[in-house]
Short mmCIF file of C-alpha atoms in Angstrom, two decimals:
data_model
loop_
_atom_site.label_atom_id
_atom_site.label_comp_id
_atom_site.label_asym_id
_atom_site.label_seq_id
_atom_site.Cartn_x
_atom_site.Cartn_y
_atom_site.Cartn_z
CA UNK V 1 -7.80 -22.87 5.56
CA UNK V 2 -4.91 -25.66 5.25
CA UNK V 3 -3.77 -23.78 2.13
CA UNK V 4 -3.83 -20.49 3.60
CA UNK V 5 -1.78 -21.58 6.60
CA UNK V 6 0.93 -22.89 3.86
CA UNK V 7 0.92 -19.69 2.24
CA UNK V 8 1.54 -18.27 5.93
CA UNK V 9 3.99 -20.61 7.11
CA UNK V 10 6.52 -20.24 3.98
CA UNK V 11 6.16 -16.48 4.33
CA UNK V 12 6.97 -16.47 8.26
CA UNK V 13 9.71 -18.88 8.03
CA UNK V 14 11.63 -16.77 6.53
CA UNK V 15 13.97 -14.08 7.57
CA UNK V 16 12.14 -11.73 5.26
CA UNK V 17 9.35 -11.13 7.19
CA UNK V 18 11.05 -9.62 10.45
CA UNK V 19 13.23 -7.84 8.12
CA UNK V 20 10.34 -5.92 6.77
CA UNK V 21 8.49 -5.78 10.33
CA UNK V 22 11.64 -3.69 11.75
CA UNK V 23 11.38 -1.28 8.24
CA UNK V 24 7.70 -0.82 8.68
CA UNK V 25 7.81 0.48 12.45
CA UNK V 26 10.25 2.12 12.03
CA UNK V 27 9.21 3.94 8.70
CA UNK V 28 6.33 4.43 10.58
CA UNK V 29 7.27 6.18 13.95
CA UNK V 30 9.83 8.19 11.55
CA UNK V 31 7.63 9.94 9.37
CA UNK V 32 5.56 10.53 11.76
CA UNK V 33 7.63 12.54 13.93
CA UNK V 34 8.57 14.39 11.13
CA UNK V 35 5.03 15.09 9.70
CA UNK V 36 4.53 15.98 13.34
CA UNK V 37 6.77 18.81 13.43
CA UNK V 38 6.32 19.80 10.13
CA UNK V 39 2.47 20.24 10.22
CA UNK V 40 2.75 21.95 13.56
CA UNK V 41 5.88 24.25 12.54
CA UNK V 42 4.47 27.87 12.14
CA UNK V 43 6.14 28.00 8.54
CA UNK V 44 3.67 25.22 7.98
CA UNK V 45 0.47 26.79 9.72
CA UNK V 46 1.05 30.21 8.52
CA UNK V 47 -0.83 31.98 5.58
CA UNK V 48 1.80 30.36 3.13
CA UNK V 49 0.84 27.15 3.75
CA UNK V 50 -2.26 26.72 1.62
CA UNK V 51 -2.15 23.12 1.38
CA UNK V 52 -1.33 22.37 5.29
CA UNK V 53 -3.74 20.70 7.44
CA UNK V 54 -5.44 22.72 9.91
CA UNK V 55 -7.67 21.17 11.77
CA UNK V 56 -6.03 18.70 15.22
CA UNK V 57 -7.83 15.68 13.19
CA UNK V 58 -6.35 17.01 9.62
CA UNK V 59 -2.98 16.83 11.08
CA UNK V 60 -3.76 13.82 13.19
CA UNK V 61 -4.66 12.25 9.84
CA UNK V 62 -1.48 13.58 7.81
CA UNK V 63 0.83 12.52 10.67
CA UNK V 64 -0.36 8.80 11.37
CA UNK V 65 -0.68 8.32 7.93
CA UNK V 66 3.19 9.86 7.05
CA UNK V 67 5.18 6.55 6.22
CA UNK V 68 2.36 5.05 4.42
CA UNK V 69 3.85 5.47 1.17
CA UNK V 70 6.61 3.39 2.50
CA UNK V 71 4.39 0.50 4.14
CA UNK V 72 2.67 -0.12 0.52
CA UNK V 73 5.83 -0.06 -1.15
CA UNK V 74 6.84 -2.94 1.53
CA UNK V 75 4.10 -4.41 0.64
CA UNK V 76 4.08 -4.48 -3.30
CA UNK V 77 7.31 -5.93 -3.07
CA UNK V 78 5.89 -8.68 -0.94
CA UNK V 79 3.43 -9.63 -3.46
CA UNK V 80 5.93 -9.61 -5.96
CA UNK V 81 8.25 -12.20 -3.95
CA UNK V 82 4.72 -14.46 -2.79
CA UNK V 83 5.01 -15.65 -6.50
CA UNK V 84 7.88 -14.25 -8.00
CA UNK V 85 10.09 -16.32 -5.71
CA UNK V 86 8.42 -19.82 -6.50
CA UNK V 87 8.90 -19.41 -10.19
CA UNK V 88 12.49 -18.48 -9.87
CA UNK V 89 13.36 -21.48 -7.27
CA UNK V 90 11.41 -23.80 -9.38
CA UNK V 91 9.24 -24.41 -5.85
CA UNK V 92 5.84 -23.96 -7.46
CA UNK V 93 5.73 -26.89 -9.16
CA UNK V 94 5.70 -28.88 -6.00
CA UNK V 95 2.89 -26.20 -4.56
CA UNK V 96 0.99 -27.26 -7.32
CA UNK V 97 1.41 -30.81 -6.64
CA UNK V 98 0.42 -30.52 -3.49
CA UNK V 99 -2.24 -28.63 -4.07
CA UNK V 100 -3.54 -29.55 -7.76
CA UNK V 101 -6.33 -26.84 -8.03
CA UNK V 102 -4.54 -23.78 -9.16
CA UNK V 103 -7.74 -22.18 -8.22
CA UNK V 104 -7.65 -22.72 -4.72
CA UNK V 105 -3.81 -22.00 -4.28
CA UNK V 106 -4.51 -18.69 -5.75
CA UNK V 107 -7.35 -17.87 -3.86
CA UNK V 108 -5.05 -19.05 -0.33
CA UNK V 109 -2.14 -16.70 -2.39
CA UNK V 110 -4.47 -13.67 -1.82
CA UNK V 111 -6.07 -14.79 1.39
CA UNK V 112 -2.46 -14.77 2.74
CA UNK V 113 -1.48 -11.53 1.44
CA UNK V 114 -4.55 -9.66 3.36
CA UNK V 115 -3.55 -11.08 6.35
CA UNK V 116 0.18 -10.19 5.74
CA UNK V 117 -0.68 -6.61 4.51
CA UNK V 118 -3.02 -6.18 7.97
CA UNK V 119 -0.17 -7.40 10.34
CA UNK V 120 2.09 -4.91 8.64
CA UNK V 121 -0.19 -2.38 8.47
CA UNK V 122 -0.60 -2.66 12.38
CA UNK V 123 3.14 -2.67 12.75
CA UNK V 124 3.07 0.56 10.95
CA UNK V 125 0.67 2.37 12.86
CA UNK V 126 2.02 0.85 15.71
CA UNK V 127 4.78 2.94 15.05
CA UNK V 128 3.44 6.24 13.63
CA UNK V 129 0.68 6.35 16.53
CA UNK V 130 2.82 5.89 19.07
CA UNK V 131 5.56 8.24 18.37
CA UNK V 132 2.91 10.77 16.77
CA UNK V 133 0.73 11.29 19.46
CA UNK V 134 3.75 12.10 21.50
CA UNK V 135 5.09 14.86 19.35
CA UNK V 136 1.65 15.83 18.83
CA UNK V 137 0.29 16.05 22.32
CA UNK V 138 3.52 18.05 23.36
CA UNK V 139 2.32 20.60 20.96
CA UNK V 140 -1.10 20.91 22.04
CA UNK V 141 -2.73 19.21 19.70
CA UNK V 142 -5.54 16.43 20.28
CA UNK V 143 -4.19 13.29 18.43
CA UNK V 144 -8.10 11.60 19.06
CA UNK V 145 -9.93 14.76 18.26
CA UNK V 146 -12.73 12.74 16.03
CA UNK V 147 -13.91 9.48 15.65
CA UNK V 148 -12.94 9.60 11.35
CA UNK V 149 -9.63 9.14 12.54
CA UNK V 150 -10.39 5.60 13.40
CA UNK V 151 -11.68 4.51 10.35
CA UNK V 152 -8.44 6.24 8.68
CA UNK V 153 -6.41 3.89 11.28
CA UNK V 154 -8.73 0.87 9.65
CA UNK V 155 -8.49 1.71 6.12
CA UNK V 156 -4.42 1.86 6.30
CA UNK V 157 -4.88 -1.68 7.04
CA UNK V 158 -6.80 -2.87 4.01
CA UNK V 159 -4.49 -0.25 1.81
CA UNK V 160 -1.35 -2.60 2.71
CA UNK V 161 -3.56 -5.78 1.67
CA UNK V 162 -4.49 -4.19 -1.75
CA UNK V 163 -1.24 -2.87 -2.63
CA UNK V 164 -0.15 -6.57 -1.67
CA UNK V 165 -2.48 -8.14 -4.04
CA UNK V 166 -1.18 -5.40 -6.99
CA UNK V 167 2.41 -6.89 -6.62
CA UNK V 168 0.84 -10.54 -6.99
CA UNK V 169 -0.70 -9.29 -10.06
CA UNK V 170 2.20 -8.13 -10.99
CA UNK V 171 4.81 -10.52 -10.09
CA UNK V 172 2.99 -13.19 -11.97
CA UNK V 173 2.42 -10.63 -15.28
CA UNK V 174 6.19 -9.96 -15.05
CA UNK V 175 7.84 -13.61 -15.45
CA UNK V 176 11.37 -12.55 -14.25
CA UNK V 177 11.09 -11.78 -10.79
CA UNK V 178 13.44 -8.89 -10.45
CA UNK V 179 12.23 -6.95 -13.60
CA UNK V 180 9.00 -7.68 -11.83
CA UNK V 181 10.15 -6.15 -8.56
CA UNK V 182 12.19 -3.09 -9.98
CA UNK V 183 9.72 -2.03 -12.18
CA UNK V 184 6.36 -2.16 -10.18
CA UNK V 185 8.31 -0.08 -7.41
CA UNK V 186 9.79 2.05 -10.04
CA UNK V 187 6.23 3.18 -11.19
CA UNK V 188 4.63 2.94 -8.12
CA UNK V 189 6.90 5.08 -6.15
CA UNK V 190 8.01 7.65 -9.20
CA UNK V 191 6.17 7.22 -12.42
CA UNK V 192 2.63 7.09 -11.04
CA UNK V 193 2.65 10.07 -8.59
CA UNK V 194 4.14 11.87 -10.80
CA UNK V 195 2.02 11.20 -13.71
CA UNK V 196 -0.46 12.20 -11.33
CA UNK V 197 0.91 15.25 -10.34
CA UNK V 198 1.18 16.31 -13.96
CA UNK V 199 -2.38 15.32 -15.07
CA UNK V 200 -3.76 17.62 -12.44
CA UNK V 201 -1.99 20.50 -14.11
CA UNK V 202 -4.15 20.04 -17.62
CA UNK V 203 -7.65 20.47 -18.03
CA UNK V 204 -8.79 16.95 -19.17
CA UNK V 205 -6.40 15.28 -16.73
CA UNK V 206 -7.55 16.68 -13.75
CA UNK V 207 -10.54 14.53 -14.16
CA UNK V 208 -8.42 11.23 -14.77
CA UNK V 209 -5.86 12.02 -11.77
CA UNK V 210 -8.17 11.06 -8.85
CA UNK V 211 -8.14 7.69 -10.24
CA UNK V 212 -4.74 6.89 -9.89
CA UNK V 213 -3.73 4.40 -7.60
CA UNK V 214 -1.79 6.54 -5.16
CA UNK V 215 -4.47 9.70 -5.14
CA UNK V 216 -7.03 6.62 -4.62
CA UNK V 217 -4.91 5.64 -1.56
CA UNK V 218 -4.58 9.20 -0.21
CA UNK V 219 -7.99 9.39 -1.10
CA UNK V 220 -8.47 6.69 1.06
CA UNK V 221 -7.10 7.49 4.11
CA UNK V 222 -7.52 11.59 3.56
CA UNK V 223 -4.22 13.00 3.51
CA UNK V 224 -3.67 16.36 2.05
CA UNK V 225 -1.24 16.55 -0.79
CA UNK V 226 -0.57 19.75 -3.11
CA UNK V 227 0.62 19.62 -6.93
CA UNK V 228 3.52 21.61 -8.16
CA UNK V 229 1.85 24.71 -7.85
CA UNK V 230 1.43 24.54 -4.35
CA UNK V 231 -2.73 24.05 -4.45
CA UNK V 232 -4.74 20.97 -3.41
CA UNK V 233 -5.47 18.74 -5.38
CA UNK V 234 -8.71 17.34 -6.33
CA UNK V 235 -9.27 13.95 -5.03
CA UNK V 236 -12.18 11.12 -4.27
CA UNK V 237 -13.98 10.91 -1.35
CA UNK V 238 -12.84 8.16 1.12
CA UNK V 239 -15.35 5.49 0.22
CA UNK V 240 -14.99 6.05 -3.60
CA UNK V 241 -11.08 5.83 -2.91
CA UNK V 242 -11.29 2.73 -1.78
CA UNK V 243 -13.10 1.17 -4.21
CA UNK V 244 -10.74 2.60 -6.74
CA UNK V 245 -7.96 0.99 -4.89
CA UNK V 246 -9.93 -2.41 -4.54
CA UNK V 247 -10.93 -2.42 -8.39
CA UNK V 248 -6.90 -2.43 -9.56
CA UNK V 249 -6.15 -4.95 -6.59
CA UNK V 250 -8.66 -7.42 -8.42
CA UNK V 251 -8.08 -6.50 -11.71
CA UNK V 252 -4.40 -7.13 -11.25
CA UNK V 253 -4.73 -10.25 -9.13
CA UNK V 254 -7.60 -11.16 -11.23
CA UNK V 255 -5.06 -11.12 -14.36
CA UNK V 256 -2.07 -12.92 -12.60
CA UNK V 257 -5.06 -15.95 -11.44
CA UNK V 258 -5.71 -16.09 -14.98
CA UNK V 259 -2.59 -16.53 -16.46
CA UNK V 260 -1.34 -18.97 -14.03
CA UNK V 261 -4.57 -21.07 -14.50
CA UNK V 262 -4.07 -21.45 -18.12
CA UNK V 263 0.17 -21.49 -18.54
CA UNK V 264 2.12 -24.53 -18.71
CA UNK V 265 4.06 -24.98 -15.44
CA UNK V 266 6.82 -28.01 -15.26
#
């Protein structure tokens, strides 16, 4: 627990983390409002709109869960910094002094990271919830119509702690810390969806699309997304989302623990 408050206190005493608290509420009660509108609009609703959400908990779902895509991006890019910034200010050498099993600094490093990715993630729906239900309500639809909209409330929560751990991975796998940082956000916010997008269009990609780290997080939390041709697109259920999302969160942390157990650090 001592190392895990560490890893806290040098992440809250600095003026990053406010920074990114202001972007993720507001991200949040942003594209929510807009989702709101948008899903309600009768352009949306009408026959055209194949892909829409229909049901009040569909659209309660799309609309809390609007500005997620920016709350993970957040979030990646605070992994990266966790270790990316200690290598580049030469401060992890004294972490590891402090603390001489690697091990257990690691394990704090991801400990951390959950927590940080669950305050954010409350921030964000903080935001969205609040200024959804509003928009929502004053179009007559029920922003609590069923109880699965908790548990996609919950799961946004663990999404911003695994996306968290990815950038760890990541930031450690990538030595320089801003090649680290531009290019996971680079393929996490444009390469990867895409890719995606395009898979679904082929035969045998359809198949390996689902398994993507962003269809696993909309898998996750059930939004409703379309491909270029304007039909659904196939994805997980929930549950097998998440796991999905959990297995590249350890795989990549899991990577990033092992290198930094077994490099030479001076």
């Amino acid at each position: 627990m001592t190392a895990v408050r560490a890893e806290l206190r040098k992440f809250f005493t600095t003026r990053l983390w406010w920074g990114m608290a202001i972007a993720v509420l507001l991200s949040g009660a942003a594209f929510a409002v807009l989702f709101a509108f948008v899903f309600t609009s009768d352009a949306v609703q009408g026959p055209q709109g194949a892909v829409a959400p229909r049901t009040d908990a569909a659209i309660a779902k799309a609309v809390f869960t609007g500005g997620l895509q920016v709350g993970y991006l957040l979030t990646l890019a605070i992994g990266v910094l966790t270790i990316g910034s200690e290598y580049r200010h030469q401060t992890v050498t004294a972490t590891f002094l402090a603390i001489p099993r690697r091990g257990r600094v690691m394990a704090a490093k991801v400990a951390a990271l959950l927590v940080v990715g669950a305050f954010y993630g409350v921030l964000s729906l903080a935001g969205a919830v609040g200024a959804g239900s509003l928009v929502l309500s004053s179009k007559g639809i029920a922003p609590f119509a069923d109880t699965s909209i908790w548990r996609t409330l919950a799961l946004c929560l663990l999404v911003l702690g695994l996306w968290a751990l990815i950038g760890l991975g990541a930031g450690i796998l990538i030595p320089n810390q801003i090649a680290a940082l531009l290019i996971s956000v680079a393929v996490a916010w444009i390469v990867e969806p895409v890719l995606s997008l395009v898979l679904a269009l082929t035969e045998w990609g359809k198949s390996i699309s689902p398994y993507l780290p962003s269809r696993a997080t909309s898998a996750m939390v059930e939004a409703t997304s379309g491909g270029f041709d304007g039909r659904p697109i196939q994805q997980l259920s929930w549950w097998a989302g998440a796991l999905v999302l959990i297995a590249y969160a350890v795989v990549m942390a899991g990577l990033g623990t092992w290198r930094t157990l077994r490099s030479d650090i001076s």
